[in-house]
Coordinates of C-alpha atoms in Angstrom, one line a residue:
M1 CA 98.4 82.8 99.4
N2 CA 99.8 83.1 95.9
E3 CA 99.1 86.9 96.1
T4 CA 102.0 89.3 97.7
E5 CA 100.1 90.2 101.1
F6 CA 102.5 92.7 102.2
S7 CA 105.1 95.3 100.6
I8 CA 107.2 96.8 103.4
I9 CA 109.1 99.8 102.3
I10 CA 112.6 101.1 103.6
P11 CA 113.6 104.4 102.8
V12 CA 117.5 104.9 103.8
F13 CA 119.7 107.8 103.5
N14 CA 123.4 107.0 105.2
G15 CA 122.4 104.5 107.2
E16 CA 125.1 102.3 107.8
K17 CA 124.7 101.7 111.6
Y18 CA 121.6 100.3 111.6
I19 CA 120.5 99.2 108.3
K20 CA 121.7 95.5 107.9
E21 CA 119.8 95.3 111.4
C22 CA 117.0 96.6 110.0
I23 CA 116.9 94.5 106.8
E24 CA 117.5 91.4 108.7
S25 CA 114.5 92.3 110.8
A26 CA 112.3 92.4 107.4
V27 CA 113.7 89.7 105.7
S28 CA 113.1 87.0 109.0
Q29 CA 109.3 87.6 109.4
S30 CA 107.6 84.4 110.6
F31 CA 105.0 85.0 108.3
K32 CA 104.6 82.3 106.0
G33 CA 102.7 83.9 102.9
K34 CA 104.2 86.2 100.1
Y35 CA 105.6 89.6 101.0
E36 CA 108.2 92.0 99.4
I37 CA 110.5 94.3 100.7
I38 CA 111.3 97.8 98.7
V39 CA 113.9 99.5 100.1
V40 CA 114.7 102.8 98.4
N41 CA 118.2 104.3 98.9
D42 CA 118.0 108.1 99.2
G43 CA 121.5 109.3 97.5
S44 CA 123.5 107.5 100.5
N45 CA 127.0 108.8 100.3
D46 CA 128.6 106.2 103.2
S47 CA 128.5 102.7 103.1
T48 CA 124.8 102.0 102.8
T49 CA 125.0 101.1 99.3
K50 CA 127.6 98.6 99.8
I51 CA 125.8 96.9 102.8
L52 CA 122.4 96.8 100.6
T53 CA 124.5 94.9 97.6
E54 CA 125.0 92.2 100.3
F55 CA 121.8 91.0 100.9
K56 CA 120.7 88.4 98.5
D57 CA 117.3 87.6 99.5
E58 CA 114.6 87.3 96.3
K59 CA 111.9 89.3 98.6
L60 CA 114.2 92.2 98.2
K61 CA 114.0 95.1 95.6
I62 CA 116.2 97.6 96.0
F63 CA 116.3 101.2 94.3
N64 CA 119.2 103.3 94.1
N65 CA 117.7 107.3 93.7
K66 CA 119.3 110.4 93.9
N67 CA 118.8 112.4 97.5
S68 CA 115.1 113.5 97.6
G69 CA 113.9 113.1 101.0
P70 CA 111.9 110.2 102.9
A71 CA 108.8 111.4 101.3
F72 CA 109.5 111.2 97.7
S73 CA 111.0 107.9 98.6
R74 CA 108.1 106.4 100.3
N75 CA 105.9 107.6 97.6
F76 CA 108.5 106.0 95.2
G77 CA 107.8 102.9 97.7
I78 CA 103.9 102.8 97.4
E79 CA 104.3 103.0 93.4
K80 CA 106.3 100.3 93.5
A81 CA 104.7 98.0 95.7
R82 CA 102.7 95.1 94.9
G83 CA 101.6 93.7 98.3
K84 CA 97.8 94.1 99.2
H85 CA 99.0 95.9 102.4
I86 CA 101.8 98.6 102.8
A87 CA 103.7 98.5 106.0
F88 CA 106.4 101.3 106.6
L89 CA 109.7 100.7 108.2
D90 CA 112.6 103.1 109.1
S91 CA 116.1 102.4 108.3
D92 CA 117.1 102.7 112.0
D93 CA 114.2 100.4 113.4
I94 CA 113.2 97.0 114.0
L95 CA 110.3 95.4 112.7
D96 CA 109.4 93.0 115.0
K97 CA 109.6 89.0 113.7
D98 CA 105.8 88.3 113.9
A99 CA 104.9 92.0 112.9
L100 CA 103.4 90.5 109.7
Q101 CA 101.7 87.4 111.2
N102 CA 100.0 89.5 114.2
F103 CA 98.9 92.2 111.4
Y104 CA 97.7 89.4 109.0
D105 CA 95.6 87.4 111.7
V106 CA 94.0 90.7 112.7
W107 CA 92.9 91.4 109.1
H108 CA 91.9 87.8 108.2
S109 CA 89.5 87.7 111.5
A110 CA 87.6 91.0 111.0
Y111 CA 87.2 89.9 107.3
C112 CA 86.0 86.1 107.7
K113 CA 83.6 88.2 110.5
N114 CA 81.8 90.6 108.5
G115 CA 83.2 90.4 104.9
L116 CA 84.6 93.9 105.1
E117 CA 89.0 94.7 104.8
A118 CA 90.1 97.3 107.2
D119 CA 91.8 100.3 105.6
I120 CA 94.5 100.7 108.7
I121 CA 95.6 98.8 111.3
F122 CA 97.0 100.3 114.2
A123 CA 99.7 98.2 116.8
P124 CA 101.3 98.9 120.0
Y125 CA 105.2 99.5 119.6
Y126 CA 108.1 99.7 121.8
V127 CA 110.6 102.5 121.9
I128 CA 114.5 101.9 122.3
R129 CA 115.7 104.9 124.4
E130 CA 119.1 104.5 123.8
H131 CA 119.6 107.9 125.6
K132 CA 118.1 105.9 128.8
N133 CA 119.7 102.5 127.6
D134 CA 116.3 100.9 127.9
I135 CA 113.1 99.7 125.9
K136 CA 109.5 100.8 126.7
L137 CA 105.9 99.9 125.5
Y138 CA 103.8 102.4 124.0
F139 CA 100.0 101.9 122.8
P140 CA 97.9 105.4 123.0
L141 CA 94.8 103.3 121.7
K142 CA 95.2 100.4 124.3
K143 CA 91.6 101.2 126.2
F144 CA 89.5 100.3 122.7
I145 CA 88.9 96.8 122.2
P146 CA 91.3 94.7 119.8
E147 CA 90.3 92.9 116.8
K148 CA 86.6 93.5 117.1
N149 CA 84.2 96.4 115.6
F150 CA 85.8 99.3 113.4
L151 CA 87.2 102.3 114.9
N152 CA 87.0 105.9 113.1
I153 CA 87.2 109.4 114.1
S154 CA 83.5 109.3 115.0
T155 CA 82.9 106.3 116.6
T156 CA 86.2 107.3 118.7
K157 CA 85.5 110.6 119.4
G158 CA 88.5 111.4 118.2
E159 CA 90.5 109.3 120.3
V160 CA 92.2 107.6 117.1
L161 CA 93.8 110.6 116.7
K162 CA 96.1 110.2 119.9
G163 CA 97.7 107.2 117.5
N164 CA 101.4 107.9 116.7
F165 CA 101.8 110.1 113.6
E166 CA 104.5 108.3 111.9
P167 CA 103.9 105.8 109.5
W168 CA 105.0 103.0 111.1
A169 CA 103.6 100.2 113.4
K170 CA 100.4 100.4 111.3
I171 CA 99.4 98.6 108.0
Y172 CA 97.6 100.2 105.1
K173 CA 95.8 98.6 102.4
R174 CA 97.1 99.8 99.2
D175 CA 94.1 100.6 97.2
F176 CA 92.7 102.9 99.8
L177 CA 96.2 104.8 99.9
I178 CA 95.8 104.8 95.8
K179 CA 91.8 105.5 95.8
N180 CA 92.1 108.4 98.0
G181 CA 94.9 110.0 96.9
I182 CA 96.9 109.4 100.4
K183 CA 100.6 110.4 99.9
F184 CA 103.5 111.8 102.0
T185 CA 103.8 115.8 101.2
E186 CA 107.4 115.7 99.7
A187 CA 108.9 117.6 102.3
R188 CA 111.7 116.5 104.5
L189 CA 110.5 117.3 108.3
A190 CA 107.0 116.5 109.4
E191 CA 105.7 115.1 105.9
D192 CA 104.3 112.5 108.2
L193 CA 101.2 114.6 110.1
P194 CA 99.2 115.5 107.0
F195 CA 99.6 111.7 105.4
F196 CA 98.3 110.6 108.8
Y197 CA 95.5 112.6 109.3
K198 CA 94.6 112.2 105.3
A199 CA 94.6 108.4 105.9
V200 CA 92.6 108.6 109.5
S201 CA 89.8 111.1 108.3
S202 CA 89.6 108.9 105.0
T203 CA 88.7 106.2 106.4
E204 CA 85.6 104.3 108.6
K205 CA 87.6 101.0 108.8
I206 CA 90.4 100.7 111.5
L207 CA 91.2 98.1 113.4
L208 CA 93.8 97.4 116.3
C209 CA 96.3 94.9 116.7
K210 CA 97.2 94.0 120.8
K211 CA 100.6 92.7 120.2
P212 CA 103.6 94.8 119.6
V213 CA 105.2 94.8 116.0
Y214 CA 107.7 97.3 115.7
F215 CA 111.1 98.8 117.7
Y216 CA 111.2 102.4 117.2
R217 CA 114.7 103.6 117.9
K218 CA 114.7 107.0 119.9
G219 CA 117.4 108.9 121.4
H220 CA 120.4 108.9 118.7
K221 CA 119.3 111.4 116.6
Q222 CA 120.7 115.0 117.3
F223 CA 119.3 118.7 117.1
L224 CA 118.8 119.8 113.4
K225 CA 121.4 122.5 112.2
E226 CA 122.2 125.2 109.9
G227 CA 121.8 124.3 106.2
K228 CA 120.0 124.4 102.9
Y229 CA 116.8 123.7 104.0
D230 CA 114.2 125.9 105.7
W231 CA 113.6 123.6 108.6
D232 CA 110.9 125.6 110.1
N233 CA 108.9 126.5 107.3
E234 CA 108.4 122.7 106.5
V235 CA 107.0 121.9 110.1
I236 CA 104.8 125.2 109.7
N237 CA 103.5 124.0 106.4
A238 CA 102.8 120.6 107.4
L239 CA 100.7 122.1 110.2
L240 CA 98.7 124.0 108.1
E241 CA 98.2 121.5 105.7
S242 CA 97.1 119.2 108.5
D243 CA 94.1 121.9 109.6
E244 CA 93.1 121.9 105.9
I245 CA 92.4 118.2 106.3
I246 CA 91.3 117.5 109.7
K247 CA 89.0 120.9 109.6
K248 CA 86.9 119.4 106.7
C249 CA 85.7 116.5 109.1
H250 CA 82.2 117.3 109.9
D251 CA 82.7 116.9 113.3
F252 CA 85.6 118.8 113.8
K253 CA 84.1 120.4 117.0
L254 CA 83.9 116.9 118.6
I255 CA 87.4 116.2 118.0
E256 CA 88.9 119.5 118.3
K257 CA 90.1 119.7 122.2
I258 CA 92.3 116.5 121.1
Y259 CA 93.6 117.9 117.6
A260 CA 94.6 120.9 119.5
K261 CA 96.6 119.0 121.8
N262 CA 98.1 117.2 119.2
C263 CA 99.3 120.4 117.8
L264 CA 101.1 121.5 121.1
D265 CA 102.8 118.1 121.0
I266 CA 104.2 118.8 117.9
C267 CA 105.1 122.4 118.3
L268 CA 106.8 121.3 121.5
F269 CA 108.6 118.8 119.8
W270 CA 109.8 120.3 117.0
A271 CA 110.8 123.7 119.1
R272 CA 112.9 121.4 121.0
K273 CA 114.9 120.2 117.7
F274 CA 115.1 123.6 116.1
K275 CA 117.1 124.7 119.6
N276 CA 120.1 125.4 118.1
L277 CA 118.6 127.3 114.6
K278 CA 119.3 131.0 114.4
N279 CA 115.7 131.6 113.4
R280 CA 114.3 129.6 116.4
G281 CA 112.8 132.7 117.6
E282 CA 110.4 132.7 114.4
F283 CA 109.3 129.4 115.0
Y284 CA 108.9 130.0 118.3
A285 CA 106.8 132.9 117.5
F286 CA 104.6 131.4 114.9
C287 CA 103.7 128.5 117.4
R288 CA 102.4 130.8 120.0
K289 CA 100.4 132.7 117.6
Y290 CA 99.2 129.1 116.1
L291 CA 97.8 127.8 119.4
S292 CA 96.6 131.1 120.8
K293 CA 93.6 130.0 118.6
Y294 CA 93.0 127.0 120.7
G295 CA 94.4 129.0 124.0
L296 CA 97.2 127.0 124.3
H297 CA 100.1 129.4 123.7
N298 CA 100.8 129.8 127.5
N299 CA 101.1 126.2 127.8
F300 CA 103.7 126.2 124.7
T301 CA 105.6 128.9 126.4
I302 CA 105.5 127.4 129.7
K303 CA 106.5 123.6 129.0
L304 CA 109.3 124.8 126.4
F305 CA 110.7 126.6 129.0
I306 CA 110.8 124.0 131.2
R307 CA 112.2 121.4 129.0
N308 CA 114.9 124.0 128.0
L309 CA 116.0 124.5 131.4
V310 CA 116.4 120.7 132.0
D311 CA 118.8 120.6 129.3
I312 CA 121.2 123.2 130.7

């Protein structure tokens, strides 16, 4: 295994609280093959840069850039990557110690079976719910048989779209991303949404890993505040870009209900994040109009009311 099998890409901005634990989880993988860790420091102005200099592992490659957002940092990481497969790790999350080995075992087993390489492998993940002080296991695709035949939008009737939208808890074949021009839209919010749809709709070769590989930290992020960025329009643009991507699928009617449910969940998620913004009403109005084509505008209004009521 002289070839670099994996590139772990970690974008970080002001991540002093968790970045050490994050990188340690990447450095201490049980995988004995060759892999690299690309940390893209996105103009941090806290102690993140100092913490990064304390690591001396040869697998670690640190790039210090001016602040340009997570999408730019991930795209930058893809350009620098030399691994056969790419894994994304957020700076406040943790990679299970056997993550790369588990991914490699699934990929290698399928390759030995039929000589074909998977473009994407999905895996279960744990959610560290700091606001509830517990950990919960998630695997939306558990009803499918792991490590067997390839899955895709058609063979699962769109069920693969129920996987988490975020780029983590997956690996992507680097050549697959490059060949299909799959990059993150350079925005600061919801940038992973078009990336997810473009990746999943561009392949017929998806595999599942049955073992959890990732710890996603939830509940420590704050509501968005007014600032120099047009937060609501970034999410709106991501939704509209996703529409353009997914509606090119020849079997869109087959997957329309699943896609519509995804859109509802996304609108509700960001509507809650925008709770304290002055122009939140404009975003709510967009969501109702946007979801009306799927008959879900009333669902949005009722569910948002209930979720806001719980917070009072």
